[in-house]
PDB file of C-alpha atoms in Angstrom:
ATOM      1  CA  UNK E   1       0.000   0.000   0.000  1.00  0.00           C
ATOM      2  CA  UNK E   2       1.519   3.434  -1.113  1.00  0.00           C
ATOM      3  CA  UNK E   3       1.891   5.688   1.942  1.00  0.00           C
ATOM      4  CA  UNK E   4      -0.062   9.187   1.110  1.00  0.00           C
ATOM      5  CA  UNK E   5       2.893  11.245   3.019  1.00  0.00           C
ATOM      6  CA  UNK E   6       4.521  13.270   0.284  1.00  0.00           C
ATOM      7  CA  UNK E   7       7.787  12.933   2.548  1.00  0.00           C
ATOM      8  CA  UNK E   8       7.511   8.883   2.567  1.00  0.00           C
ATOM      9  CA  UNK E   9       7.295   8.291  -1.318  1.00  0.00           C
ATOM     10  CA  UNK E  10       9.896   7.487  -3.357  1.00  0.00           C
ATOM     11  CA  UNK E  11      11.247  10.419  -5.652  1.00  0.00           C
ATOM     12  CA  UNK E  12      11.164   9.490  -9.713  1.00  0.00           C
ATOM     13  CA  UNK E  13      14.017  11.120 -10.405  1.00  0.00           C
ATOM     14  CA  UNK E  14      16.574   9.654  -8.663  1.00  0.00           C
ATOM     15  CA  UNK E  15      15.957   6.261  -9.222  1.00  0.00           C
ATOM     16  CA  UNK E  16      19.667   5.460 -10.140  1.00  0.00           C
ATOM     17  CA  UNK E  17      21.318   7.657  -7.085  1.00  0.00           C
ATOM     18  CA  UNK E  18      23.635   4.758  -5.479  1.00  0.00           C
ATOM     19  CA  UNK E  19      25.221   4.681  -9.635  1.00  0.00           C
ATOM     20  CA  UNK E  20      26.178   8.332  -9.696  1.00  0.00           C
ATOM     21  CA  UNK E  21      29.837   9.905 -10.137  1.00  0.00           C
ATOM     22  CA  UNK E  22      30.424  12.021  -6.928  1.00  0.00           C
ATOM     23  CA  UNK E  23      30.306  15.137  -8.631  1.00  0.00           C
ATOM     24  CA  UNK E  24      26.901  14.247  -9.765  1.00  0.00           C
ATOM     25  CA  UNK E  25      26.086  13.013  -6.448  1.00  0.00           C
ATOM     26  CA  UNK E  26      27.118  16.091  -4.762  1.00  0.00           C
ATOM     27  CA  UNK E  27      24.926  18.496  -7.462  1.00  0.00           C
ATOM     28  CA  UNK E  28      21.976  15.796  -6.921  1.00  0.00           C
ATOM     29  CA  UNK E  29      21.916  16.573  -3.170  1.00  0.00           C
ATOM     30  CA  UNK E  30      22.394  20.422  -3.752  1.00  0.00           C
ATOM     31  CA  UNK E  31      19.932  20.522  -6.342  1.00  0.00           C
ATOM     32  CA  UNK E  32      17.117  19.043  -4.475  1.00  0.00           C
ATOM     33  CA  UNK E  33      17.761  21.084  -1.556  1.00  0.00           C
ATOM     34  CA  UNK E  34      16.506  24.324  -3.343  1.00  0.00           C
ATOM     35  CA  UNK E  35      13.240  22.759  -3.004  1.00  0.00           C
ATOM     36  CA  UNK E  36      13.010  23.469   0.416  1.00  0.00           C
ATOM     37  CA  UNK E  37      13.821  27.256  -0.070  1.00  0.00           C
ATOM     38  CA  UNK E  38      10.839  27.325  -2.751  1.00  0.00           C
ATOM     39  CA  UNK E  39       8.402  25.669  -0.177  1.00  0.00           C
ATOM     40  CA  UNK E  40       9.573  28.035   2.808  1.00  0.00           C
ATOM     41  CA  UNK E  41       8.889  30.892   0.039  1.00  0.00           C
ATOM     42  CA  UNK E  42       5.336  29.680  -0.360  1.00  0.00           C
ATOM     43  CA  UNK E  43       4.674  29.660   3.410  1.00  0.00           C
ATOM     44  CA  UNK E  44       5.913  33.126   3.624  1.00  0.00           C
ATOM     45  CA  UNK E  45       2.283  34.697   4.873  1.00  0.00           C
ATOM     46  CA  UNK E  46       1.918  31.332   7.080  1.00  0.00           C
ATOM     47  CA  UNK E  47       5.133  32.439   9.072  1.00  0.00           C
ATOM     48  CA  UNK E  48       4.311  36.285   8.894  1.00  0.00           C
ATOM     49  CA  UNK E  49       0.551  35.313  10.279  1.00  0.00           C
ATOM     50  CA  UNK E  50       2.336  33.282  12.823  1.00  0.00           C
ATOM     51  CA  UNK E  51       5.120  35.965  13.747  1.00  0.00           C
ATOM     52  CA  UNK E  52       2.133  38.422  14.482  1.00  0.00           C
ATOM     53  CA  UNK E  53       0.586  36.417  16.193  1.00  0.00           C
ATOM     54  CA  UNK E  54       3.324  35.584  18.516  1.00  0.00           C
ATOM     55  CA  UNK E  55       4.425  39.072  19.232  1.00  0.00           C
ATOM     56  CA  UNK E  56       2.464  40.320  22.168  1.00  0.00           C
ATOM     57  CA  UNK E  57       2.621  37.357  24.254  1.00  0.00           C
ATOM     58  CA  UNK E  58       6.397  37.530  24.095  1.00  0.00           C
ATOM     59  CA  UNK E  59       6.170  41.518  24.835  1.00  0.00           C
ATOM     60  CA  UNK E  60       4.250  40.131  27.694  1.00  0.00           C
ATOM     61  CA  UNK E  61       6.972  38.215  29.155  1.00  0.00           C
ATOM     62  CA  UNK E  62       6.063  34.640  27.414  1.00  0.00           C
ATOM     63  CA  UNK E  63       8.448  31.765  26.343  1.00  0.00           C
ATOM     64  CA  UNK E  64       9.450  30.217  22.937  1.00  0.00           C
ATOM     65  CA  UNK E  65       8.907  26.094  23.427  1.00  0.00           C
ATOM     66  CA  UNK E  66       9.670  23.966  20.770  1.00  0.00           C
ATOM     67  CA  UNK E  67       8.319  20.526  20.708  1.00  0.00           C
ATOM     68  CA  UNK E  68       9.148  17.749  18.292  1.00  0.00           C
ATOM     69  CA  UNK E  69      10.875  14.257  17.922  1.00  0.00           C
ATOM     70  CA  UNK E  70      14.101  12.554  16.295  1.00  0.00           C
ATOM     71  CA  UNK E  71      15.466  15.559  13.398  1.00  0.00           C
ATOM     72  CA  UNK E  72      12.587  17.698  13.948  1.00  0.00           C
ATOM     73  CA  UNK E  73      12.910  17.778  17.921  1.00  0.00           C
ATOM     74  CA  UNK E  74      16.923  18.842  17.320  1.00  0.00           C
ATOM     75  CA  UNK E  75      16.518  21.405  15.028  1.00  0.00           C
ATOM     76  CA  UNK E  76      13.881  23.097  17.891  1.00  0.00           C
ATOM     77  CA  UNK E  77      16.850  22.438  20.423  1.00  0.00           C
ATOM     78  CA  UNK E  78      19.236  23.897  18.007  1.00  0.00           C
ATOM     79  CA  UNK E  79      16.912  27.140  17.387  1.00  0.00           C
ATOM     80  CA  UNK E  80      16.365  27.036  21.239  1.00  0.00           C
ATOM     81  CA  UNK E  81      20.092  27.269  22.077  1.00  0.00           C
ATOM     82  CA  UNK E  82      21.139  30.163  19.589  1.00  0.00           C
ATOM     83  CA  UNK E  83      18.652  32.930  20.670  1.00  0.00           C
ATOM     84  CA  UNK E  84      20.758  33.180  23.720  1.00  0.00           C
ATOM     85  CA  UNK E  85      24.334  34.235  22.515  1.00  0.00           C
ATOM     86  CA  UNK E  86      22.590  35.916  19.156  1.00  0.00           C
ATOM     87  CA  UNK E  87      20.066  37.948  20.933  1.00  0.00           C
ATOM     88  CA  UNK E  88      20.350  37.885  24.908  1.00  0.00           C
ATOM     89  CA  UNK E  89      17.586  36.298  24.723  1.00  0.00           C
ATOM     90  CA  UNK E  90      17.059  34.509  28.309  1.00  0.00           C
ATOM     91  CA  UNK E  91      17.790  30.682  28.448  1.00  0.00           C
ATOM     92  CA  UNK E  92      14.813  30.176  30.448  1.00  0.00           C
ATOM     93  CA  UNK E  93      12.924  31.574  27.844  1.00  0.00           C
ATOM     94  CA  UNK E  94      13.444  29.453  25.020  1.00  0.00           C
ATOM     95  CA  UNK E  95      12.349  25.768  26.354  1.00  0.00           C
ATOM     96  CA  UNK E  96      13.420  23.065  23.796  1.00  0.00           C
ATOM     97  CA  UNK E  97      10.538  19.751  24.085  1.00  0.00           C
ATOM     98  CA  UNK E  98      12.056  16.884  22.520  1.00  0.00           C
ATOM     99  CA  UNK E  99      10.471  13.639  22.748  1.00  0.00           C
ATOM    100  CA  UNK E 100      12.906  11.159  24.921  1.00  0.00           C
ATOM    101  CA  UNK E 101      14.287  14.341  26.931  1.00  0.00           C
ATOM    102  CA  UNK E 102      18.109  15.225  26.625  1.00  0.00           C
ATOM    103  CA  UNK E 103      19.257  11.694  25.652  1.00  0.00           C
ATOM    104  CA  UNK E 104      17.082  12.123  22.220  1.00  0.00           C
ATOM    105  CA  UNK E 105      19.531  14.489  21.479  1.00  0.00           C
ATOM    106  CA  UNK E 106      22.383  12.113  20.242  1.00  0.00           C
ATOM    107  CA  UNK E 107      20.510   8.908  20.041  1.00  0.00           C
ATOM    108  CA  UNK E 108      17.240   7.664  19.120  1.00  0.00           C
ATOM    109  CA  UNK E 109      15.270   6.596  22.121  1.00  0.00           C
ATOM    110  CA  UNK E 110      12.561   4.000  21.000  1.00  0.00           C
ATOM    111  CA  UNK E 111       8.962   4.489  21.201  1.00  0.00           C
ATOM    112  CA  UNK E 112       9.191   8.059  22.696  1.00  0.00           C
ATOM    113  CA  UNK E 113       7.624   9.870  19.819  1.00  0.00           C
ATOM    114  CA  UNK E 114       4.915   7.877  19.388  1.00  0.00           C
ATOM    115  CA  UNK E 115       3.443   8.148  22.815  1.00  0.00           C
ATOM    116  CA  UNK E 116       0.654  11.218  22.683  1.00  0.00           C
ATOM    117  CA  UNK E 117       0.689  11.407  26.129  1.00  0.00           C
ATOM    118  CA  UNK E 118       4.577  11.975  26.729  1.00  0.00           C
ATOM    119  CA  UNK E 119       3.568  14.759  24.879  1.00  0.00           C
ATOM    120  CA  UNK E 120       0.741  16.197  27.153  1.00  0.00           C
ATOM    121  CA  UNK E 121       3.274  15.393  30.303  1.00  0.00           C
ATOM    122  CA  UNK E 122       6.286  17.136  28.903  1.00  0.00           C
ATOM    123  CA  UNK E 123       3.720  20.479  28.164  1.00  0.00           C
ATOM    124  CA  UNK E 124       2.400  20.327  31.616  1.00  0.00           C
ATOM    125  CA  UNK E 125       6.245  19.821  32.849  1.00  0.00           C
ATOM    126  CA  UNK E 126       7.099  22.996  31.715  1.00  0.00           C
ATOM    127  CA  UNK E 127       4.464  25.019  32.776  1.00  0.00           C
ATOM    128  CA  UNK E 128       2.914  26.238  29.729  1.00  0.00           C
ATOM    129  CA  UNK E 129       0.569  28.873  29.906  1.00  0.00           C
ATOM    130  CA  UNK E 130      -1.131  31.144  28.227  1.00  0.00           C
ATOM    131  CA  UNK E 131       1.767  34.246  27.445  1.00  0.00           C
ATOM    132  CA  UNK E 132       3.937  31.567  26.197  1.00  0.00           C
ATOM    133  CA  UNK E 133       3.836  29.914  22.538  1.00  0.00           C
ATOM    134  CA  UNK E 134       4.742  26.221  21.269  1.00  0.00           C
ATOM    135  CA  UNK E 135       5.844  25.593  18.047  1.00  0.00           C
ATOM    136  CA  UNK E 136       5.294  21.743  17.123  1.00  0.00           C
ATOM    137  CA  UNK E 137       7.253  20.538  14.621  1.00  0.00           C
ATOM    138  CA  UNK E 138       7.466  17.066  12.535  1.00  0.00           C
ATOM    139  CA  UNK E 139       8.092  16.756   9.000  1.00  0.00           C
ATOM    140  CA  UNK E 140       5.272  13.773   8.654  1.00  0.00           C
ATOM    141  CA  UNK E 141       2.839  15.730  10.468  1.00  0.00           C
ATOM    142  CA  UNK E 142       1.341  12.627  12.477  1.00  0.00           C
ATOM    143  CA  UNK E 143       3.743  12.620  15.490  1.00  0.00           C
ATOM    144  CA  UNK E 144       1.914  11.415  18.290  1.00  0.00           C
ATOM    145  CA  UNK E 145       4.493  13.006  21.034  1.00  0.00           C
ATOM    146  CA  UNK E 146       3.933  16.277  18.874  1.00  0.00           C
ATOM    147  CA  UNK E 147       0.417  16.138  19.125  1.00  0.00           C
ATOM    148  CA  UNK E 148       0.138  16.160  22.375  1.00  0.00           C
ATOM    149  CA  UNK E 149       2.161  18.602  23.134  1.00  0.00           C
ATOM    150  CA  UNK E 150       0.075  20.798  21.043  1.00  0.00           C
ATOM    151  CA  UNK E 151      -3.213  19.530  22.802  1.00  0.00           C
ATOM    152  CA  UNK E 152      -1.667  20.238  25.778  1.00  0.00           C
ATOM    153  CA  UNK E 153      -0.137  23.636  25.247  1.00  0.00           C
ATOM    154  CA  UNK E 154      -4.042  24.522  23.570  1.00  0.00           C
ATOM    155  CA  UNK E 155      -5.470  23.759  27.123  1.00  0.00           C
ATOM    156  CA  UNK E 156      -2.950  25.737  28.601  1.00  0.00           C
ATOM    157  CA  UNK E 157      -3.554  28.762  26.638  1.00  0.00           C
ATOM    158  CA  UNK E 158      -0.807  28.949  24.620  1.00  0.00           C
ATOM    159  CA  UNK E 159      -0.666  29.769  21.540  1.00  0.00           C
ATOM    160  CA  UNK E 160       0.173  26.858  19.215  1.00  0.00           C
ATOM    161  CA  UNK E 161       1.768  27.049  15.817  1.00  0.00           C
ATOM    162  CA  UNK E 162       2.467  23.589  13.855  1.00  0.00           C
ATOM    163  CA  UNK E 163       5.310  22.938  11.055  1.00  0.00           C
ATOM    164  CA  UNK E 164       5.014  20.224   8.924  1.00  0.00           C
ATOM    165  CA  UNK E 165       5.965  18.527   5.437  1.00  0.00           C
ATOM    166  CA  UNK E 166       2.672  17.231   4.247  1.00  0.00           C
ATOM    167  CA  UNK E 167      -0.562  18.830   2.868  1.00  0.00           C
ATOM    168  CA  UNK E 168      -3.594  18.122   5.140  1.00  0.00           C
ATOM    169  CA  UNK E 169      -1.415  16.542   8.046  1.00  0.00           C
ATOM    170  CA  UNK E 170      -3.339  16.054  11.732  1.00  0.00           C
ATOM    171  CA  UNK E 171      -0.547  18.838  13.007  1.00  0.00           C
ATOM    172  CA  UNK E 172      -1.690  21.437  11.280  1.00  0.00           C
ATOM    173  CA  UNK E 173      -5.516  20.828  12.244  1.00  0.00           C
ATOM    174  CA  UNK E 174      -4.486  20.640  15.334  1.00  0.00           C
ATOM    175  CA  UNK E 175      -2.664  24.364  15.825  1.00  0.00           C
ATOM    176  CA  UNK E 176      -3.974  27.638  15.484  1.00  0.00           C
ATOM    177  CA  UNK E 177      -0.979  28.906  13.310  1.00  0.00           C
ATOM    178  CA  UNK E 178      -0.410  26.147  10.561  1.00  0.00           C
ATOM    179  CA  UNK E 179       2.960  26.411   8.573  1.00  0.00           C
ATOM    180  CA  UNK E 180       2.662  24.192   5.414  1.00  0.00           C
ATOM    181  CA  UNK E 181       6.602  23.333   4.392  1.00  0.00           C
ATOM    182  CA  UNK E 182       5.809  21.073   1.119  1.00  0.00           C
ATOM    183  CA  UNK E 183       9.005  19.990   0.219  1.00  0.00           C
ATOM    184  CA  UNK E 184       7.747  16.578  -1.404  1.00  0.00           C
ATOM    185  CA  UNK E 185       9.359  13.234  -1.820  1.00  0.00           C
ATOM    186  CA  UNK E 186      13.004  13.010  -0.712  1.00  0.00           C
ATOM    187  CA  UNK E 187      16.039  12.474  -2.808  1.00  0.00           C
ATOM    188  CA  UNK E 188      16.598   9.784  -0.646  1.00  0.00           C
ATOM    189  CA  UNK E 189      13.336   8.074   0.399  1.00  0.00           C
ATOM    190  CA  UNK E 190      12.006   8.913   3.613  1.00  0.00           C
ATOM    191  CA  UNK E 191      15.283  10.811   5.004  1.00  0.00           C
ATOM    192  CA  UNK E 192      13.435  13.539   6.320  1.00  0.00           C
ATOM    193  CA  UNK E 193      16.610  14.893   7.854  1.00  0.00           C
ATOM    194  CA  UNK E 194      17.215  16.204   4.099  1.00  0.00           C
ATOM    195  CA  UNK E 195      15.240  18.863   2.332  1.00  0.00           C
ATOM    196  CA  UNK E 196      11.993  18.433   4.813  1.00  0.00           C
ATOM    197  CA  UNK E 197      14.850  19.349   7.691  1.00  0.00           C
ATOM    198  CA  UNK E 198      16.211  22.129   5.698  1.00  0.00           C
ATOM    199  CA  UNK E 199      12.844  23.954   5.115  1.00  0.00           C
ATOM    200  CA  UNK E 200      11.852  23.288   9.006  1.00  0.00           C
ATOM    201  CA  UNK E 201      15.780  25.181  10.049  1.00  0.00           C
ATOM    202  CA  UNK E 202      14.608  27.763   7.395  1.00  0.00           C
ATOM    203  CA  UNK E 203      11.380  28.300   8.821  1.00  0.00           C
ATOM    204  CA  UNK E 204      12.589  28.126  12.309  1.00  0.00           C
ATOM    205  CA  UNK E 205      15.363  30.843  12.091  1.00  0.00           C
ATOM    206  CA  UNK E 206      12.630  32.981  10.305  1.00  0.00           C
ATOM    207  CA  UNK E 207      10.769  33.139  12.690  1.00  0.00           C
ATOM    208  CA  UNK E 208      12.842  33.851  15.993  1.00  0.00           C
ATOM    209  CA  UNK E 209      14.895  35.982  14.147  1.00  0.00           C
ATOM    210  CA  UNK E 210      11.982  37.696  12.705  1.00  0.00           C
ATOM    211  CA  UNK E 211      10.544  38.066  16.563  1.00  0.00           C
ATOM    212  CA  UNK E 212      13.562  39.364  18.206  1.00  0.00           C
ATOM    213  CA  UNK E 213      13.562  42.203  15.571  1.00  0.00           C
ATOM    214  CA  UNK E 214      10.208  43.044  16.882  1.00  0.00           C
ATOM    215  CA  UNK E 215      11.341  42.661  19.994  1.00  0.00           C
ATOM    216  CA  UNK E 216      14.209  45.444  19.509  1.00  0.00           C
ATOM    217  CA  UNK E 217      17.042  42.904  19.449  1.00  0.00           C
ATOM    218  CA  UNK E 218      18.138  44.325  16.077  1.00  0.00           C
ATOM    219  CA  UNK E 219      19.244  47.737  15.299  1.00  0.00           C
ATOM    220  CA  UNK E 220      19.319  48.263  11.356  1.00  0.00           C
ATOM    221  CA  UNK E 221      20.114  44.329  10.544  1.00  0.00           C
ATOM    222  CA  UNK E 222      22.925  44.678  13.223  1.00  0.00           C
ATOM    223  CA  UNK E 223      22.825  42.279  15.950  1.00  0.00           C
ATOM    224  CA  UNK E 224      22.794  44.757  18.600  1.00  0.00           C
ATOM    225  CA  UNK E 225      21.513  42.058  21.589  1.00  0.00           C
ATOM    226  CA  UNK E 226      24.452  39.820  20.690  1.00  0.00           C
ATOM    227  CA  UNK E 227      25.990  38.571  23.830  1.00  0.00           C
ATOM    228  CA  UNK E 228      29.910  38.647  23.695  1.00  0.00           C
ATOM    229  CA  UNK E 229      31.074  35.307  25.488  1.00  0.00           C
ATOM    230  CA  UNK E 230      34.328  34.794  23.762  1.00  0.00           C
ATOM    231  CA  UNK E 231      36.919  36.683  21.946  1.00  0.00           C
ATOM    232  CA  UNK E 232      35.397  35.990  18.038  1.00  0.00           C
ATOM    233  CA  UNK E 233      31.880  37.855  19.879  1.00  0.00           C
ATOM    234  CA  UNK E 234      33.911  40.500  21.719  1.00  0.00           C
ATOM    235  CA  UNK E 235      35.684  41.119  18.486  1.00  0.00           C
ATOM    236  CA  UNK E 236      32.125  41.459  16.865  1.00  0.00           C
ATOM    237  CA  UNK E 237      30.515  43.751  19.488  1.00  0.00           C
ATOM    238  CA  UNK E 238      32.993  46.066  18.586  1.00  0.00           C
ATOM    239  CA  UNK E 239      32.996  46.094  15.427  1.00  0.00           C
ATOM    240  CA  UNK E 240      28.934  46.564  15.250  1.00  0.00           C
ATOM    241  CA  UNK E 241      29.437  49.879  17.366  1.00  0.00           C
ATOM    242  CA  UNK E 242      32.051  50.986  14.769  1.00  0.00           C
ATOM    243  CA  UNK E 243      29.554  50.566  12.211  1.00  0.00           C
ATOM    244  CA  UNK E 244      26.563  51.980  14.054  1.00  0.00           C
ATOM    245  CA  UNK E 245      28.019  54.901  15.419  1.00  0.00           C
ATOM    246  CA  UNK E 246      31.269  55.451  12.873  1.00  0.00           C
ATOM    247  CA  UNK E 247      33.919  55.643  16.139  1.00  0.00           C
ATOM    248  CA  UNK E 248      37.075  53.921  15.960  1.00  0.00           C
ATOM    249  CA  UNK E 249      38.207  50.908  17.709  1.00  0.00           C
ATOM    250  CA  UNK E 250      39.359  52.212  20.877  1.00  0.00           C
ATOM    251  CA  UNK E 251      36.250  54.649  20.925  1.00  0.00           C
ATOM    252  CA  UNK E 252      33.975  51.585  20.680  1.00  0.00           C
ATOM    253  CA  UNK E 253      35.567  49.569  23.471  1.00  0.00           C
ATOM    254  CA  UNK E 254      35.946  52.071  25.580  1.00  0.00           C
ATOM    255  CA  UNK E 255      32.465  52.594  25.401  1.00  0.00           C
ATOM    256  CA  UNK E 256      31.337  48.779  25.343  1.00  0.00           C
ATOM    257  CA  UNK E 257      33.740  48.544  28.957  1.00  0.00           C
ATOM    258  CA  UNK E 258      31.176  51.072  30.565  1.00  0.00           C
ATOM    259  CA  UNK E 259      28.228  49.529  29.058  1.00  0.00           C
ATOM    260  CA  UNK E 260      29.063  46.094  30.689  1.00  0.00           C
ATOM    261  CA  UNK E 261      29.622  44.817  27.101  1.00  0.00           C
ATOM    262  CA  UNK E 262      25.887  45.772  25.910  1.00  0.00           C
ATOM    263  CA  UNK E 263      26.451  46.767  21.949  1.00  0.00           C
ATOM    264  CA  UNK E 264      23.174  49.012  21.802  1.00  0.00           C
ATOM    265  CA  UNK E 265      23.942  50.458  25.081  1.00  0.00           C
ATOM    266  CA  UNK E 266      26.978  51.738  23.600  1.00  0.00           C
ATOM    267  CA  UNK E 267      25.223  52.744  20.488  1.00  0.00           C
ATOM    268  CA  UNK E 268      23.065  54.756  21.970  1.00  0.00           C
ATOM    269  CA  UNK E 269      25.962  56.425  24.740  1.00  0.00           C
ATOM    270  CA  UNK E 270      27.932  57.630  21.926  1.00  0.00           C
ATOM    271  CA  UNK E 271      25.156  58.906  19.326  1.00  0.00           C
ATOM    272  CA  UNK E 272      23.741  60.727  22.043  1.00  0.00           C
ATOM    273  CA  UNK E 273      26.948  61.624  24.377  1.00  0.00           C
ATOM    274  CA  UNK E 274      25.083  59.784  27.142  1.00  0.00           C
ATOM    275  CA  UNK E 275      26.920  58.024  30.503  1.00  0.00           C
ATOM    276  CA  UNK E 276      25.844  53.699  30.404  1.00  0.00           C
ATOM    277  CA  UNK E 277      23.678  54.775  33.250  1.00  0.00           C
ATOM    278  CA  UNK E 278      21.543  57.553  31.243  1.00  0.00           C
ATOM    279  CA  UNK E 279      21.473  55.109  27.710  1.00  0.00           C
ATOM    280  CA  UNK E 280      20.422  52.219  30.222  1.00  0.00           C
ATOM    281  CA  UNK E 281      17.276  54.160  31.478  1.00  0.00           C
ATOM    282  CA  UNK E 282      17.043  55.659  27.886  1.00  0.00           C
ATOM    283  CA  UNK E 283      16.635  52.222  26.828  1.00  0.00           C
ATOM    284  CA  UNK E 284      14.410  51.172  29.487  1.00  0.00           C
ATOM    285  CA  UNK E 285      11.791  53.272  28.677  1.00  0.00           C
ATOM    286  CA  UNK E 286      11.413  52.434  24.954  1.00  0.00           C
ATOM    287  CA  UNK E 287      11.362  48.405  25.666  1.00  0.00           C
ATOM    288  CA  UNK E 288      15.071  47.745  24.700  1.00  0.00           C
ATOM    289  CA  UNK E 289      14.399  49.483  21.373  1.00  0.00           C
ATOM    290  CA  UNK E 290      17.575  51.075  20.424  1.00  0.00           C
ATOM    291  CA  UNK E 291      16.101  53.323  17.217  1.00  0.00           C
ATOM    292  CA  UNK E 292      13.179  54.742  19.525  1.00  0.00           C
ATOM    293  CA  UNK E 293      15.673  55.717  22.180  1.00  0.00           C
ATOM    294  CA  UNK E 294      17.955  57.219  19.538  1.00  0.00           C
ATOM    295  CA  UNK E 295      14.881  59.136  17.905  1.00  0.00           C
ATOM    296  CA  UNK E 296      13.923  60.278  21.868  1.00  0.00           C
ATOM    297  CA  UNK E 297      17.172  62.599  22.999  1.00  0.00           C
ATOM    298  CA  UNK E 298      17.008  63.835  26.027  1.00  0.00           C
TER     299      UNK E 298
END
């Protein structure tokens, strides 16, 4: 019996893959990845709807939670991990659900994703509630673990936004924001880690990147939240308040030293020959937005 998953049929075109040159092999792979840009592309008002809709429960003080299983489940941890030394963004604020808990990460843990109600525990675990939002993700779209973690997080009051591969899957019935990402059968049947994966990193960078600029974690497209916790992001930090404010080197240290390493409260000290102290408040008052404090001189 053919399976109707888009993601679990076999693609036509590369019938003959395990006979190809590796130069061909590498272009096969490459090629068939730019499907998952086109899909991603095609969901672009899915994510924006979803973005929006996200918004004010974060400006409320909500979390990020990602729930999935196996690839899907790691990207979310992956996604989860990054907001905090790209944007700030607090750790306890970005809540990675992966079916299994930490041990899914590097090995498959049998039978964990297709229990429903691991799903609805893990949700309930975390305290979900109704400020907070959980994107599901699973590139088949029937996960059980997934899908109760979106029942669950529904119940809770959360808002609930699905990604998944195939057209008319349970997961996006079952969400309020549904993010269709139909990438189609894989070059390699099944391996849902390929193009399906791609299109779910895709989508997921979109949109916490695309919230944390609405959040005021981006001046310009400069990553003004970035927190420096080696030398490559100290050496970055700087070199974003060179560009922002057009102050040498030594300027722009001097200036991240008394802002405790914040970029944007250096940004904002030098444009408007402020102490940290007087950006900080400056700051405070327009939500962390560094443009609206610039456009508000005191």
């Amino acid at each position: 019996m053919t399976d109707p998953r888009r993601t679990e049929q076999v693609h036509p075109q590369y019938t003959n893959l395990d006979t190809l040159p590796t130069t061909e092999l590498v272009q096969a792979f490459a090629d068939d990845q730019l499907n998952a840009i086109q899909a991603v592309r095609q969901a672009a008002p899915a994510i924006a709807a979803a973005i929006d809709a996200a918004f004010p429960r974060l400006e409320r003080g909500g979390r990020i939670v990602y729930a999935g299983a196996g690839t899907s489940g790691r990207l979310g941890v992956l996604d989860a991990t990054e907001l905090t030394p790209t944007f700030s963004w607090p750790a306890e604020r970005a809540v990675p659900l992966i079916a299994g808990g930490e041990r899914a990460i590097r090995q498959a843990v049998e039978g964990a994703e297709d229990s429903f109600d691991l799903g609805v525990t893990d949700v309930r675990g975390a305290n979900v509630g109704p400020d907070d939002i959980l994107i599901g993700v699973a590139a088949s779209g029937t996960t059980p673990y997934v899908l109760g973690t979106l029942q669950a997080a529904r119940e809770a009051g959360a808002l609930t936004i699905a990604l998944a591969n195939n057209p008319g899957a349970p997961l996006l019935a079952a969400a309020q924001c549904a993010i269709l990402l139909d990438t189609g059968p894989e070059i390699i049947s099944g391996s849902t880690r390929l193009k399906a994966g791609t299109a779910q990193k895709i989508t997921l960078n979109t949109l916490s990147s695309a919230l944390m600029v609405r959040l005021g974690k981006v001046y310009g497209n400069l990553m003004v939240d970035v927190k420096a916790t080696n030398t490559k992001l100290e050496g970055r930090a700087v070199r974003l308040v060179q560009h922002a404010t057009g102050t040498n080197e030594d300027t722009a240290r001097q200036a991240l030293n008394e802002a405790d390493g914040s970029v944007k409260t250096a940004i904002v000290m030098l444009e408007l020959s402020l102490r940290a102290d007087e950006a900080d408040r400056l700051l405070e008052k327009h939500a962390g937005h560094a443009r609206a404090a610039l456009e508000d001189s005191p």
